[in-house]
Short mmCIF file of C-alpha atoms in Angstrom, two decimals:
data_model
loop_
_atom_site.label_atom_id
_atom_site.label_comp_id
_atom_site.label_asym_id
_atom_site.label_seq_id
_atom_site.Cartn_x
_atom_site.Cartn_y
_atom_site.Cartn_z
CA MET A 75 -48.01 -22.41 -12.65
CA ARG A 76 -45.13 -21.45 -14.93
CA SER A 77 -42.23 -19.60 -13.32
CA ARG A 78 -41.98 -15.90 -14.14
CA ALA A 79 -38.21 -15.87 -13.51
CA PRO A 80 -37.16 -16.35 -17.17
CA LEU A 81 -39.59 -13.63 -18.26
CA ALA A 82 -38.32 -11.24 -15.58
CA ALA A 83 -34.72 -11.88 -16.58
CA SER A 84 -35.58 -11.29 -20.23
CA LEU A 85 -37.36 -8.02 -19.45
CA ALA A 86 -34.44 -6.84 -17.31
CA ALA A 87 -32.02 -7.54 -20.15
CA CYS A 88 -34.20 -5.56 -22.55
CA LEU A 89 -34.67 -2.63 -20.20
CA LEU A 90 -31.04 -2.33 -19.03
CA PRO A 91 -29.78 -0.41 -22.09
CA ALA A 92 -32.64 2.07 -21.64
CA LEU A 93 -31.54 2.72 -18.06
CA LEU A 94 -28.03 3.67 -19.18
CA ALA A 95 -27.08 7.04 -20.61
CA ALA A 96 -25.95 7.25 -24.22
CA GLY A 97 -22.45 5.88 -24.64
CA GLU A 98 -22.49 3.97 -21.35
CA SER A 99 -21.83 0.26 -20.84
CA PRO A 100 -23.21 -1.93 -18.01
CA LEU A 101 -19.67 -3.07 -17.12
CA PRO A 102 -16.13 -2.20 -18.27
CA ARG A 103 -14.69 -4.62 -20.83
CA GLY A 104 -11.23 -5.89 -21.80
CA LEU A 105 -8.25 -6.74 -19.60
CA LEU A 106 -8.53 -4.57 -16.47
CA LEU A 107 -5.69 -4.28 -13.95
CA ASP A 108 -6.63 -1.70 -11.31
CA GLY A 109 -9.45 0.45 -9.99
CA ALA A 110 -10.07 3.34 -7.62
CA VAL A 111 -13.15 4.73 -5.87
CA SER A 112 -13.49 8.13 -4.19
CA GLY A 113 -16.77 9.76 -3.27
CA SER A 114 -19.20 9.18 -6.13
CA VAL A 115 -16.52 8.40 -8.74
CA ALA A 116 -15.10 5.00 -9.73
CA ILE A 117 -12.35 4.50 -12.33
CA VAL A 118 -10.83 1.31 -13.73
CA VAL A 119 -7.87 0.98 -16.12
CA GLY A 120 -6.23 -1.70 -18.21
CA GLU A 121 -4.80 -2.79 -21.54
CA ARG A 122 -4.15 -0.43 -24.46
CA GLY A 123 -4.65 2.64 -22.33
CA SER A 124 -8.27 1.87 -21.49
CA ILE A 125 -9.90 4.08 -18.85
CA TRP A 126 -13.50 3.51 -17.72
CA VAL A 127 -15.38 5.93 -15.46
CA SER A 128 -18.61 5.56 -13.48
CA ARG A 129 -20.27 8.28 -11.43
CA ALA A 130 -23.01 7.51 -8.89
CA PRO A 131 -25.98 7.42 -8.87
CA THR A 132 -25.76 6.03 -12.42
CA SER A 133 -24.70 2.40 -12.66
CA GLY A 134 -23.23 2.72 -16.15
CA TRP A 135 -19.61 3.01 -17.25
CA ARG A 136 -18.26 5.38 -19.88
CA ARG A 137 -14.93 4.88 -21.65
CA ALA A 138 -12.83 8.03 -21.37
CA ASP A 139 -10.61 9.36 -24.14
CA SER A 140 -7.10 8.19 -23.27
CA PRO A 141 -3.90 9.92 -24.44
CA THR A 142 -2.01 6.60 -24.61
CA ARG A 143 -2.19 3.07 -25.95
CA ALA A 144 0.23 1.83 -23.29
CA THR A 145 -1.14 -0.65 -20.76
CA LEU A 146 -2.25 1.12 -17.57
CA THR A 147 -1.52 -0.84 -14.40
CA GLY A 148 -2.50 1.52 -11.57
CA VAL A 149 -4.98 4.29 -10.81
CA ALA A 150 -5.68 6.43 -7.74
CA LEU A 151 -8.09 9.21 -6.81
CA ALA A 152 -7.38 11.86 -4.20
CA PRO A 153 -9.81 12.00 -1.25
CA PRO A 154 -12.83 14.22 -2.00
CA SER A 155 -12.25 17.91 -1.35
CA ALA A 156 -14.38 19.46 1.40
CA ASP A 157 -14.65 22.71 -0.56
CA GLY A 158 -15.76 21.07 -3.80
CA GLY A 159 -12.37 21.49 -5.50
CA PRO A 160 -11.11 19.56 -8.53
CA GLU A 161 -11.51 15.76 -8.55
CA VAL A 162 -7.83 14.87 -8.92
CA GLY A 163 -6.41 11.49 -9.84
CA TRP A 164 -3.52 9.70 -11.52
CA ALA A 165 -3.05 6.63 -13.71
CA VAL A 166 0.28 4.89 -14.33
CA GLY A 167 1.55 2.08 -16.50
CA HIS A 168 4.00 0.79 -19.06
CA ASP A 169 6.44 3.05 -20.92
CA ALA A 170 7.20 4.85 -17.62
CA LEU A 171 3.97 6.80 -18.06
CA VAL A 172 1.96 8.95 -15.63
CA LEU A 173 -1.41 10.44 -16.59
CA GLY A 174 -3.36 13.00 -14.58
CA THR A 175 -7.00 14.08 -14.32
CA ARG A 176 -8.63 17.04 -12.58
CA ASP A 177 -12.25 16.29 -13.43
CA GLY A 178 -12.87 12.86 -11.95
CA GLY A 179 -11.52 10.94 -14.92
CA ALA A 180 -13.48 12.62 -17.72
CA THR A 181 -10.27 13.93 -19.33
CA TRP A 182 -6.61 12.95 -18.96
CA THR A 183 -3.22 14.49 -19.78
CA ARG A 184 0.32 13.14 -19.78
CA GLN A 185 2.26 14.39 -16.75
CA PHE A 186 5.41 12.27 -16.96
CA GLN A 187 7.13 9.82 -19.29
CA GLY A 188 10.56 8.46 -18.44
CA GLU A 189 13.42 8.29 -20.89
CA ASN A 190 13.68 4.51 -20.46
CA LEU A 191 10.45 3.17 -21.92
CA GLN A 192 11.27 -0.28 -20.54
CA ASP A 193 10.41 1.04 -17.08
CA SER A 194 6.91 0.19 -15.92
CA PHE A 195 4.91 1.67 -13.09
CA LEU A 196 2.84 -0.89 -11.20
CA ASP A 197 0.86 1.19 -8.69
CA VAL A 198 0.08 4.74 -7.61
CA LEU A 199 -1.24 6.29 -4.39
CA ALA A 200 -2.89 9.71 -4.11
CA LEU A 201 -2.40 11.16 -0.63
CA ASN A 202 -4.20 14.37 -1.56
CA ALA A 203 -4.79 16.56 -4.61
CA ARG A 204 -1.13 17.66 -4.67
CA HIS A 205 0.80 14.69 -3.32
CA ALA A 206 1.04 11.32 -5.11
CA ILE A 207 3.57 8.47 -5.21
CA ALA A 208 4.04 6.03 -8.11
CA VAL A 209 6.06 2.81 -7.79
CA GLY A 210 7.07 0.05 -10.16
CA ALA A 211 9.56 -2.30 -11.74
CA TYR A 212 13.24 -2.39 -10.71
CA GLY A 213 12.69 -0.16 -7.69
CA LEU A 214 11.02 2.63 -9.69
CA TYR A 215 9.75 5.32 -7.27
CA LEU A 216 8.40 8.73 -8.27
CA SER A 217 6.59 11.40 -6.26
CA THR A 218 4.94 14.76 -6.77
CA ARG A 219 3.96 17.40 -4.22
CA ASP A 220 2.59 19.97 -6.67
CA GLY A 221 -0.30 18.13 -8.27
CA GLY A 222 1.85 16.54 -10.96
CA ALA A 223 3.54 19.65 -12.34
CA THR A 224 6.90 18.12 -11.38
CA TRP A 225 7.95 14.59 -10.39
CA GLU A 226 11.00 13.53 -8.37
CA ARG A 227 12.62 10.12 -8.80
CA ARG A 228 14.19 8.43 -5.76
CA GLN A 229 15.64 5.12 -4.62
CA VAL A 230 14.01 3.94 -1.41
CA ARG A 231 15.83 0.61 -1.01
CA GLU A 232 19.03 -1.03 -2.20
CA GLY A 233 18.81 -3.27 -5.23
CA ASP A 234 16.35 -3.35 -8.09
CA ALA A 235 13.48 -5.42 -6.72
CA HIS A 236 10.07 -4.58 -8.16
CA LEU A 237 7.86 -2.42 -5.94
CA ASN A 238 4.45 -3.95 -6.54
CA ARG A 239 2.05 -1.90 -4.44
CA ILE A 240 1.83 1.13 -2.16
CA SER A 241 -0.93 1.58 0.43
CA ARG A 242 -1.96 3.87 3.28
CA SER A 243 -3.51 3.06 6.66
CA ALA A 244 -6.15 5.03 8.55
CA ALA A 245 -3.30 6.43 10.67
CA GLY A 246 -1.61 7.86 7.56
CA THR A 247 1.20 5.30 7.61
CA LEU A 248 2.42 4.21 4.17
CA PHE A 249 3.46 0.68 3.20
CA LEU A 250 5.39 -0.66 0.21
CA ALA A 251 5.30 -4.31 -0.85
CA GLY A 252 7.60 -5.89 -3.42
CA GLU A 253 9.90 -8.66 -4.54
CA SER A 254 12.45 -10.54 -2.43
CA GLY A 255 10.61 -10.03 0.85
CA THR A 256 10.34 -6.26 0.41
CA LEU A 257 8.16 -4.64 3.07
CA LEU A 258 8.75 -0.95 3.83
CA ARG A 259 6.97 1.51 6.13
CA SER A 260 6.87 5.31 6.19
CA ARG A 261 5.36 7.43 8.95
CA ASP A 262 6.16 10.77 7.27
CA GLU A 263 4.25 10.51 3.97
CA GLY A 264 7.12 8.92 2.10
CA LEU A 265 10.02 11.16 3.10
CA ASN A 266 11.73 8.25 4.87
CA TRP A 267 11.19 4.50 4.53
CA THR A 268 12.05 1.82 7.10
CA PRO A 269 12.47 -1.86 6.12
CA LEU A 270 10.22 -4.25 8.04
CA ARG A 271 11.27 -7.77 9.01
CA ALA A 272 9.51 -9.86 6.39
CA PRO A 273 7.93 -13.16 7.46
CA TYR A 274 9.22 -14.85 4.29
CA GLU A 275 11.76 -14.09 1.55
CA GLY A 276 9.46 -14.33 -1.46
CA SER A 277 7.51 -11.62 -3.23
CA PHE A 278 4.73 -9.62 -1.63
CA HIS A 279 2.02 -8.19 -3.86
CA GLY A 280 0.43 -5.90 -1.33
CA VAL A 281 -0.11 -4.76 2.24
CA LEU A 282 -3.80 -4.24 3.01
CA PRO A 283 -4.38 -1.90 5.98
CA LEU A 284 -7.53 -2.79 7.92
CA ASP A 285 -7.37 0.07 10.44
CA ARG A 286 -4.70 2.19 12.13
CA ARG A 287 -2.53 -0.80 13.14
CA THR A 288 -3.87 -4.03 11.63
CA LEU A 289 -2.48 -5.23 8.29
CA ILE A 290 -2.78 -8.15 5.89
CA ALA A 291 0.26 -8.92 3.68
CA HIS A 292 -0.31 -11.16 0.65
CA GLY A 293 2.05 -12.66 -1.89
CA LEU A 294 3.09 -15.64 -3.99
CA ARG A 295 2.09 -19.28 -3.48
CA GLY A 296 -0.72 -18.44 -1.08
CA HIS A 297 1.49 -16.65 1.44
CA LEU A 298 -0.78 -14.63 3.73
CA TYR A 299 0.15 -12.86 6.98
CA ARG A 300 -1.55 -10.66 9.57
CA SER A 301 -0.02 -7.98 11.78
CA ALA A 302 -1.64 -6.17 14.70
CA ASP A 303 1.26 -3.74 15.28
CA GLU A 304 1.81 -1.94 11.95
CA GLY A 305 4.11 -4.64 10.62
CA ASP A 306 6.53 -5.04 13.52
CA THR A 307 5.48 -8.69 13.89
CA TRP A 308 3.51 -11.06 11.65
CA GLN A 309 1.39 -14.17 12.13
CA GLU A 310 0.88 -16.59 9.24
CA ILE A 311 -2.72 -17.17 8.15
CA PRO A 312 -3.67 -20.64 6.89
CA PRO A 313 -3.76 -20.11 3.12
CA PRO A 314 -7.20 -20.44 1.51
CA VAL A 315 -5.57 -21.29 -1.82
CA VAL A 316 -2.10 -21.92 -3.24
CA GLY A 317 -1.30 -19.36 -5.90
CA LEU A 318 -0.59 -15.68 -6.43
CA LEU A 319 -2.66 -13.62 -3.99
CA ALA A 320 -2.63 -10.46 -6.06
CA THR A 321 -5.03 -8.17 -4.22
CA GLY A 322 -7.06 -7.56 -1.08
CA LEU A 323 -10.02 -5.40 -0.12
CA ARG A 324 -11.60 -4.36 3.17
CA LEU A 325 -15.29 -3.73 2.63
CA ARG A 326 -17.20 -1.04 4.48
CA SER A 327 -18.91 -3.90 6.35
CA ASN A 328 -15.43 -4.98 7.62
CA LEU A 329 -15.50 -8.18 5.58
CA ILE A 330 -12.11 -8.90 3.99
CA LEU A 331 -11.60 -10.26 0.47
CA ILE A 332 -8.39 -11.70 -0.99
CA GLY A 333 -8.16 -12.58 -4.68
CA GLY A 334 -5.84 -13.76 -7.40
CA PRO A 335 -6.12 -17.25 -8.91
CA PRO A 336 -9.10 -18.26 -11.06
CA ARG A 337 -12.12 -19.49 -9.07
CA ALA A 338 -10.35 -18.75 -5.81
CA LEU A 339 -11.74 -15.66 -4.09
CA ALA A 340 -11.34 -15.85 -0.29
CA LEU A 341 -13.50 -14.14 2.35
CA SER A 342 -12.82 -13.40 6.02
CA ARG A 343 -15.60 -12.60 8.49
CA ASP A 344 -13.26 -12.36 11.51
CA TYR A 345 -11.10 -9.40 10.46
CA GLY A 346 -8.49 -11.40 8.59
CA ARG A 347 -7.80 -14.18 11.08
CA THR A 348 -9.22 -16.94 8.88
CA PHE A 349 -10.42 -17.14 5.27
CA SER A 350 -12.75 -19.41 3.32
CA LEU A 351 -13.40 -19.66 -0.42
CA VAL A 352 -16.36 -17.82 -1.95
CA PRO A 353 -18.62 -20.00 -4.12
CA GLY A 354 -19.01 -18.80 -7.69
CA ALA A 355 -15.77 -16.80 -7.77
CA PRO A 356 -14.66 -15.37 -11.15
CA ALA A 357 -13.44 -18.05 -13.55
CA THR A 358 -10.39 -16.01 -14.58
CA ALA A 359 -7.53 -14.50 -12.57
CA VAL A 360 -8.35 -11.42 -10.49
CA ALA A 361 -5.98 -8.44 -10.58
CA GLU A 362 -7.98 -6.07 -8.35
CA LEU A 363 -11.13 -5.81 -6.24
CA ILE A 364 -13.14 -2.60 -5.75
CA GLU A 365 -16.23 -1.67 -3.75
CA LEU A 366 -18.49 0.80 -5.55
CA PRO A 367 -20.39 3.64 -3.83
CA ASP A 368 -23.56 1.50 -3.72
CA GLY A 369 -21.72 -1.29 -1.87
CA SER A 370 -21.47 -3.69 -4.79
CA VAL A 371 -18.11 -5.38 -5.45
CA LEU A 372 -16.35 -5.87 -8.78
CA ALA A 373 -13.47 -8.20 -9.57
CA LEU A 374 -11.17 -6.82 -12.28
CA GLY A 375 -9.07 -9.02 -14.53
CA GLU A 376 -8.87 -10.87 -17.82
CA ALA A 377 -12.66 -10.96 -18.21
CA GLY A 378 -13.13 -7.25 -17.58
CA ALA A 379 -15.25 -6.37 -14.54
CA THR A 380 -17.16 -9.24 -12.92
CA PRO A 381 -19.73 -8.68 -10.13
CA VAL A 382 -18.90 -10.54 -6.92
CA ILE A 383 -21.84 -12.07 -5.06
CA LEU A 384 -20.95 -12.67 -1.41
CA PRO A 385 -22.61 -15.50 0.54
#
């Protein structure tokens, strides 16, 4: 008997556009560099100011009107408000630019643009609807505590090393990762930062908090480290691949993903102690990984958004 699989696939392809609302796309397209998920909302950003928004239960993505053509490198959404308040978020990028939204990404406004357009933000963290921190090239560090009405620039370490990523643990502790072995920790929501003893002198591209105390630090040339004491000490993890480990993600199932080089997505089933390569990983470099409200995983990068199928 002939297989019905090709027919089923063909029917699914024909029906998919009908399942999407007008103006929606099955997946975001173009170079994508970061994503954020909060509640039912997912947002991804990338080249030429592109902003894509998806809201569960729909599976489609809609491209938002963007007030910039500058490349956007980071996006963050504040935790959902218990009283149903505004869905606040920020996007940052080249030209020292900060954008803000108060409706879950449907509309965006410029909140900040530095005088030196050579400055580039690389990441942003939303602690709540009023407090956000943006970090970037040459030690760029900016924070707001009034929802983006005003922004304060600070220097949190000596020198001009790039600050690549900022993250927050379940305990509320903040971590900064950057060039030249930069690892910083703050236990007071960014008022004060303490340097951590880095396990190597090269660049870190992120600190991934797994819980209140456990961390994964990832960087260049496959450097991967685990800490069980909020970064006071580190243990090297056998690298699953040699290359830039650009991003990490803890899934709701407690599986851990690390990504970066083409065809080299790594998975841990033992809470970050060991990693193995995932078959069928994206063929292009991965800049970010996100888990959508329905539990599906997308890899963001040169090929847009690529679904990740875990073994």
